[in-house]
Short mmCIF file of C-alpha atoms in Angstrom, two decimals:
data_model
loop_
_atom_site.label_atom_id
_atom_site.label_comp_id
_atom_site.label_asym_id
_atom_site.label_seq_id
_atom_site.Cartn_x
_atom_site.Cartn_y
_atom_site.Cartn_z
CA MET F 164 83.24 73.86 74.15
CA LYS F 165 79.58 74.37 76.02
CA ARG F 166 80.03 71.27 78.30
CA SER F 167 83.42 72.22 79.02
CA ALA F 168 82.45 75.82 80.13
CA ALA F 169 79.67 74.35 82.18
CA ALA F 170 81.78 71.77 83.71
CA LEU F 171 84.58 74.54 84.52
CA ALA F 172 81.30 77.23 85.62
CA THR F 173 80.10 73.76 88.20
CA ALA F 174 83.64 73.75 89.39
CA VAL F 175 84.19 77.47 90.11
CA ALA F 176 81.04 77.21 92.18
CA ALA F 177 81.91 74.33 94.16
CA ALA F 178 85.23 75.71 95.28
CA LEU F 179 83.82 79.02 96.19
CA ALA F 180 80.99 77.16 98.38
CA ALA F 181 83.30 75.00 99.87
CA GLY F 182 85.28 78.10 100.98
CA CYS F 183 82.23 79.42 102.70
CA SER F 184 80.60 76.21 104.20
CA THR F 185 82.86 75.49 107.59
CA PRO F 186 80.05 74.45 109.69
CA SER F 187 80.74 76.43 112.88
CA ALA F 188 81.34 79.54 111.14
CA PRO F 189 79.27 82.25 111.76
CA VAL F 190 77.63 84.40 109.12
CA ASP F 191 78.52 87.87 108.29
CA ASP F 192 75.39 90.12 108.84
CA ALA F 193 77.68 93.33 108.79
CA ARG F 194 77.21 94.15 112.25
CA GLY F 195 80.10 93.11 114.14
CA ALA F 196 80.65 92.23 117.76
CA GLY F 197 77.82 92.97 120.46
CA HIS F 198 75.41 93.31 117.56
CA GLY F 199 73.61 90.08 117.27
CA PRO F 200 74.82 86.31 116.16
CA GLY F 201 76.39 87.42 112.90
CA GLY F 202 79.02 89.31 113.85
CA ALA F 203 81.75 87.35 112.36
CA ASP F 204 82.88 87.02 108.47
CA HIS F 205 81.17 84.13 106.78
CA ARG F 206 84.46 82.30 107.41
CA PRO F 207 87.20 83.93 109.70
CA ASP F 208 90.13 83.13 107.13
CA GLY F 209 87.46 84.41 104.44
CA ALA F 210 85.65 82.67 101.40
CA SER F 211 87.76 81.05 98.57
CA PRO F 212 88.66 82.96 95.82
CA ALA F 213 86.46 84.27 93.04
CA PRO F 214 88.77 83.53 90.44
CA GLY F 215 89.23 86.95 87.95
CA ALA F 216 86.58 86.97 85.47
CA SER F 217 88.02 86.88 81.97
CA SER F 218 87.89 90.42 80.53
CA ALA F 219 88.79 89.36 76.64
CA ASP F 220 85.45 91.08 75.23
CA ARG F 221 86.48 94.22 77.60
CA PRO F 222 88.85 96.60 75.81
CA ASN F 223 91.41 98.32 77.65
CA ARG F 224 90.42 101.84 79.16
CA THR F 225 92.55 104.82 79.45
CA PRO F 226 91.80 107.83 81.27
CA ALA F 227 90.34 109.89 77.93
CA ASP F 228 87.63 106.96 77.65
CA VAL F 229 85.52 108.10 80.99
CA ASN F 230 84.53 111.43 81.11
CA GLY F 231 88.18 112.76 80.44
CA GLY F 232 89.64 110.70 83.03
CA PRO F 233 90.58 111.67 86.66
CA ALA F 234 91.82 115.42 86.37
CA GLY F 235 95.01 116.44 85.73
CA LEU F 236 95.62 113.38 83.04
CA ASP F 237 95.91 114.45 79.52
CA ALA F 238 97.08 112.75 76.16
CA SER F 239 100.52 112.82 77.24
CA THR F 240 99.85 110.92 80.58
CA PRO F 241 101.13 107.58 80.66
CA PRO F 242 99.08 104.35 80.41
CA PRO F 243 98.80 102.68 84.38
CA VAL F 244 101.25 99.87 84.99
CA GLY F 245 98.83 97.55 85.83
CA PRO F 246 95.10 97.35 88.07
CA LEU F 247 94.48 99.49 90.95
CA LEU F 248 93.49 97.68 94.57
CA ALA F 249 90.20 98.25 96.16
CA VAL F 250 89.95 96.82 99.66
CA LYS F 251 86.75 96.33 101.80
CA ILE F 252 87.36 97.89 105.27
CA ASP F 253 85.29 97.20 108.47
CA ASN F 254 84.19 100.28 110.08
CA VAL F 255 82.02 99.20 113.20
CA ARG F 256 83.44 100.56 116.43
CA ALA F 257 85.64 97.57 117.02
CA ALA F 258 87.46 97.62 113.89
CA ARG F 259 89.08 101.27 114.83
CA PRO F 260 91.49 102.41 114.23
CA GLN F 261 91.63 101.34 110.62
CA THR F 262 95.05 100.91 109.07
CA GLY F 263 96.27 102.20 105.66
CA LEU F 264 93.11 104.75 105.23
CA ASP F 265 95.07 107.64 104.63
CA ALA F 266 97.06 106.32 101.70
CA ALA F 267 93.88 105.73 100.03
CA ASP F 268 93.13 107.82 96.86
CA ILE F 269 89.36 107.45 97.60
CA VAL F 270 87.27 106.46 100.32
CA TYR F 271 83.80 105.38 99.47
CA VAL F 272 81.47 104.96 102.53
CA GLU F 273 78.60 102.49 101.93
CA PRO F 274 75.90 101.57 103.97
CA VAL F 275 75.56 98.07 104.92
CA GLU F 276 72.84 96.06 107.33
CA GLY F 277 71.31 97.06 110.62
CA GLY F 278 71.86 100.99 109.68
CA LEU F 279 75.73 100.81 109.64
CA SER F 280 78.48 101.36 107.29
CA ARG F 281 81.52 99.73 105.51
CA LEU F 282 84.48 101.23 103.46
CA MET F 283 86.03 100.79 100.20
CA ALA F 284 89.38 101.90 99.77
CA VAL F 285 91.08 102.32 96.23
CA TYR F 286 94.42 102.74 96.08
CA ALA F 287 96.50 103.79 92.93
CA THR F 288 99.10 106.22 93.61
CA LYS F 289 100.25 104.56 96.66
CA LEU F 290 100.48 101.08 98.22
CA PRO F 291 100.76 101.45 102.23
CA LYS F 292 102.40 98.53 104.01
CA ALA F 293 99.20 97.19 105.39
CA VAL F 294 95.12 97.69 105.10
CA GLY F 295 92.33 96.71 107.58
CA PRO F 296 90.68 95.34 108.97
CA VAL F 297 89.48 93.66 105.98
CA ARG F 298 85.64 92.42 105.42
CA SER F 299 83.57 90.80 103.07
CA ALA F 300 82.02 91.86 99.89
CA ARG F 301 78.44 93.28 99.00
CA GLU F 302 76.47 92.67 95.56
CA SER F 303 76.76 96.99 94.99
CA ASP F 304 80.58 96.74 95.02
CA LEU F 305 80.44 94.83 91.76
CA GLU F 306 78.83 97.55 90.18
CA LEU F 307 80.86 100.20 91.82
CA LEU F 308 84.37 98.32 90.68
CA ARG F 309 82.91 98.04 87.03
CA GLN F 310 84.21 101.75 86.19
CA PHE F 311 87.71 100.48 86.79
CA ASP F 312 89.82 98.35 84.52
CA ARG F 313 89.93 95.00 85.89
CA PRO F 314 90.90 96.24 89.54
CA VAL F 315 91.85 93.72 92.34
CA LEU F 316 89.58 93.25 95.43
CA ALA F 317 90.61 92.12 98.61
CA PHE F 318 87.78 91.32 100.50
CA SER F 319 87.81 88.49 103.37
CA GLY F 320 84.52 86.41 101.78
CA ALA F 321 81.13 87.04 100.99
CA GLN F 322 77.70 85.12 101.06
CA ARG F 323 77.50 81.73 98.95
CA LYS F 324 74.96 82.75 96.55
CA LEU F 325 77.00 86.14 96.09
CA LEU F 326 80.01 84.52 95.19
CA PRO F 327 79.26 83.21 91.41
CA LEU F 328 78.45 87.06 90.69
CA ILE F 329 81.85 87.77 91.96
CA GLY F 330 83.56 85.05 89.72
CA ASP F 331 81.85 86.63 86.79
CA ALA F 332 82.88 89.99 87.55
CA PRO F 333 85.80 91.86 85.33
CA LEU F 334 87.78 92.15 88.48
CA ARG F 335 90.41 90.16 90.28
CA ALA F 336 89.19 88.72 93.69
CA VAL F 337 91.58 87.83 96.28
CA THR F 338 90.40 86.26 99.48
CA PRO F 339 92.74 84.97 102.24
CA ASP F 340 92.62 81.56 100.51
CA ALA F 341 93.70 82.81 97.35
CA ALA F 342 96.57 84.53 98.83
CA PRO F 343 97.43 83.21 102.41
CA ASP F 344 100.81 84.96 102.48
CA ALA F 345 99.47 88.49 101.78
CA TYR F 346 96.76 88.19 104.82
CA TYR F 347 97.54 88.05 108.36
CA ARG F 348 95.87 88.35 111.91
CA GLY F 349 96.63 91.52 113.94
CA ALA F 350 97.65 90.88 117.47
CA ASP F 351 95.36 93.11 118.95
CA GLY F 352 91.77 92.74 118.56
CA GLN F 353 89.21 89.86 118.00
CA ALA F 354 88.19 88.18 114.40
CA PRO F 355 86.36 89.13 112.27
CA HIS F 356 88.20 92.73 113.23
CA ASN F 357 91.85 91.68 112.95
CA LEU F 358 92.47 90.54 109.44
CA TYR F 359 94.58 92.66 107.51
CA VAL F 360 95.96 92.99 103.70
CA ARG F 361 99.51 93.51 102.64
CA PRO F 362 99.20 95.43 99.44
CA GLY F 363 102.57 95.01 98.15
CA ARG F 364 101.74 91.12 97.80
CA LEU F 365 99.16 91.56 95.82
CA LEU F 366 100.37 94.10 93.59
CA PRO F 367 104.21 94.87 92.08
CA GLU F 368 103.62 98.42 92.11
CA ALA F 369 101.07 101.21 92.67
CA PRO F 370 99.61 101.40 88.92
CA GLY F 371 99.52 105.46 89.28
CA ALA F 372 97.04 108.17 88.70
CA ALA F 373 96.19 107.02 85.37
CA ALA F 374 94.11 104.06 86.69
CA LEU F 375 91.58 106.03 88.23
CA THR F 376 89.57 106.00 85.42
CA ASN F 377 86.27 106.75 87.53
CA GLY F 378 85.30 110.32 86.12
CA PHE F 379 86.97 112.60 89.09
CA ARG F 380 88.41 116.37 87.81
CA PHE F 381 90.91 118.19 89.89
CA GLY F 382 91.92 121.82 89.80
CA ALA F 383 90.67 125.23 90.67
CA ALA F 384 87.46 125.37 92.92
CA PRO F 385 84.40 126.32 90.99
CA ALA F 386 82.49 129.82 91.13
CA GLY F 387 80.01 130.11 93.87
CA GLY F 388 79.46 128.00 96.93
CA THR F 389 78.63 128.80 100.33
CA PRO F 390 81.01 129.09 103.42
CA ARG F 391 81.04 125.70 105.32
CA THR F 392 82.82 124.49 108.38
CA SER F 393 81.24 121.13 109.26
CA ARG F 394 78.98 119.10 107.56
CA THR F 395 77.32 115.68 109.23
CA VAL F 396 75.92 112.76 107.42
CA ARG F 397 73.82 110.28 109.22
CA TYR F 398 72.92 106.45 108.58
CA PRO F 399 70.33 104.75 110.85
CA ALA F 400 73.22 103.36 113.30
CA ALA F 401 76.27 105.48 111.90
CA ARG F 402 77.26 109.22 112.01
CA PHE F 403 80.19 110.90 110.33
CA THR F 404 81.09 114.78 110.82
CA PHE F 405 83.43 116.30 108.28
CA GLU F 406 85.04 119.69 109.98
CA TRP F 407 87.11 122.18 107.49
CA SER F 408 90.60 122.75 108.97
CA PRO F 409 92.13 125.98 107.56
CA GLU F 410 95.16 125.25 109.10
CA ARG F 411 95.78 121.71 107.14
CA ARG F 412 93.22 122.82 103.96
CA ARG F 413 91.13 119.69 104.96
CA TRP F 414 88.22 118.22 106.24
CA LEU F 415 88.79 116.30 109.62
CA VAL F 416 86.70 112.96 110.26
CA SER F 417 84.79 111.92 112.91
CA THR F 418 82.70 108.61 112.95
CA ASP F 419 80.16 108.17 115.62
CA GLY F 420 81.51 111.41 117.12
CA ARG F 421 85.03 110.36 117.60
CA ALA F 422 87.98 111.60 115.64
CA THR F 423 88.77 108.83 112.81
CA THR F 424 92.13 107.97 113.29
CA THR F 425 94.56 105.84 111.54
CA ALA F 426 96.60 103.12 113.64
CA ASP F 427 99.25 104.97 113.84
CA GLY F 428 97.82 108.35 115.07
CA ARG F 429 97.05 110.05 111.50
CA ARG F 430 93.73 111.86 111.50
CA ALA F 431 91.26 111.01 108.39
CA ALA F 432 91.63 114.67 106.49
CA PRO F 433 90.54 114.28 102.80
CA ALA F 434 90.87 117.21 100.55
CA THR F 435 87.37 116.48 99.10
CA VAL F 436 84.41 115.11 100.32
CA VAL F 437 81.18 114.10 98.26
CA VAL F 438 77.90 113.48 99.49
CA GLN F 439 76.17 111.50 97.14
CA TYR F 440 72.65 111.03 97.01
CA MET F 441 71.18 107.94 95.03
CA LYS F 442 68.24 105.38 95.45
CA VAL F 443 69.20 102.82 98.06
CA ARG F 444 67.01 99.52 97.59
CA ALA F 445 67.29 96.30 98.80
CA SER F 446 69.21 93.53 97.12
CA ALA F 447 68.58 90.00 96.87
CA TYR F 448 70.78 89.17 99.87
CA HIS F 449 69.99 89.26 103.36
CA ASP F 450 72.14 88.65 106.71
CA SER F 451 71.09 85.81 109.41
CA LEU F 452 68.91 87.96 110.94
CA GLY F 453 66.85 88.34 107.60
CA ASN F 454 67.81 92.23 107.23
CA HIS F 455 68.43 92.70 103.47
CA THR F 456 71.52 93.88 102.40
CA PRO F 457 71.25 97.97 101.24
CA TYR F 458 72.05 98.45 97.55
CA PRO F 459 73.13 101.94 96.71
CA GLU F 460 72.20 102.68 92.64
CA THR F 461 75.79 104.48 91.70
CA VAL F 462 74.41 104.11 87.99
CA GLY F 463 72.02 106.92 87.34
CA ALA F 464 71.74 110.50 88.15
CA GLY F 465 71.07 112.50 91.03
CA ARG F 466 71.89 115.55 93.35
CA ALA F 467 75.26 115.77 95.36
CA GLU F 468 77.30 118.03 97.68
CA VAL F 469 80.84 118.68 97.29
CA LEU F 470 82.86 120.01 99.83
CA ARG F 471 86.46 121.57 99.05
CA ASP F 472 88.10 124.57 100.13
CA GLY F 473 85.72 125.41 103.20
CA ARG F 474 82.78 125.69 100.97
CA SER F 475 79.80 123.86 99.82
CA TYR F 476 78.79 123.32 96.36
CA GLU F 477 75.20 121.99 95.47
CA VAL F 478 75.73 119.90 92.29
CA ARG F 479 74.62 117.17 89.93
CA TRP F 480 76.09 113.69 89.49
CA LYS F 481 75.71 111.23 86.52
CA ARG F 482 77.02 107.91 85.82
CA PRO F 483 75.04 106.31 82.44
CA THR F 484 76.49 102.92 82.42
CA ALA F 485 78.51 100.88 85.20
CA GLU F 486 81.68 100.99 82.89
CA ALA F 487 81.52 104.78 83.12
CA GLY F 488 82.94 107.16 85.50
CA THR F 489 80.68 109.59 87.40
CA ARG F 490 80.57 113.13 86.00
CA PHE F 491 79.98 116.01 88.46
CA THR F 492 78.50 119.25 87.11
CA THR F 493 76.88 122.53 88.29
CA ASN F 494 73.16 123.08 87.81
CA ASP F 495 73.94 124.80 84.42
CA GLY F 496 75.78 121.87 83.37
CA ARG F 497 79.50 122.98 84.08
CA PRO F 498 82.32 120.42 85.19
CA VAL F 499 83.17 120.36 88.73
CA ALA F 500 86.23 120.00 89.83
CA PHE F 501 87.69 118.62 93.31
CA ALA F 502 90.74 119.58 95.08
CA PRO F 503 94.05 117.78 94.65
CA GLY F 504 94.27 114.99 97.51
CA GLN F 505 92.09 112.14 98.79
CA VAL F 506 88.52 112.23 98.28
CA TRP F 507 85.96 110.60 100.55
CA VAL F 508 82.42 110.04 98.86
CA VAL F 509 79.53 109.28 101.14
CA PHE F 510 76.42 107.32 99.70
CA ALA F 511 73.66 108.69 101.41
CA LYS F 512 69.76 107.69 100.23
CA ALA F 513 67.82 110.27 98.22
CA SER F 514 64.79 111.58 100.18
#
């Protein structure tokens, strides 16, 4: 059995490497066009798929298993009908406006090489017709996604040395090589900023809110808070501004000084914004220019700022293990509920 397992692992690694070894393909340094020679994905069509790792030793989780589950869920909430979908989305200027961003339940903003950002959009209650532009995965994505039960990860590829880790992760990794009928190149824009995925060809249906086992709670606003109409978060080479709209009861998003809209003209407008401060270390992986990939440590504890209903709340966050969701509490330990609707979580480096 050990010999068979070793042979299988070797075969998987060889297949993954083959999918990323096109000699003419530039290396993905996460920077996008105009930022050096590594502007495209490791392979324009994406790497060969990392097969979903066996989760036989990982029990099925219900919302109650992780910090009480998402808000509004109780013992009568039906279990999810299947896994949720996470999509890595390009966020450089050439990739905007994105498609399908407004349908996500959660949008994580992650730091990448060159001081730029990339998005991880999570879909559980609704599957849009298309999402993109789709880009490559990072090591920290694997830790972030362990809070969900066997999620589907749509991405364009990854660095060769990272592929075995993706193959071992408790998720189903789907690249264009694995599901060519689910991906397409858009007529507008140039590769690598024009790759899109059709979620309906990866999942039979949206699993529902019960699949959001990430510990978020929704409900009435906590007491206190400070009135706030605008909040800006800066990365070395990216900037996000959230402006409160009393008419829409939402935070209007701008990226690098421009309104963040979807391809059909809809403004990105989450009900809740979380600025989550954490340790950001250098991972073992780097781009073609030698810049190490940032690794935001989402397991741990620290401070955060929650924006909802035109107010700002200073809170604490805690995620004890990778399998657990993240609990947000007031300084005296009371749970903090988010406003119903889309949530943006911006990972920021703790000072």
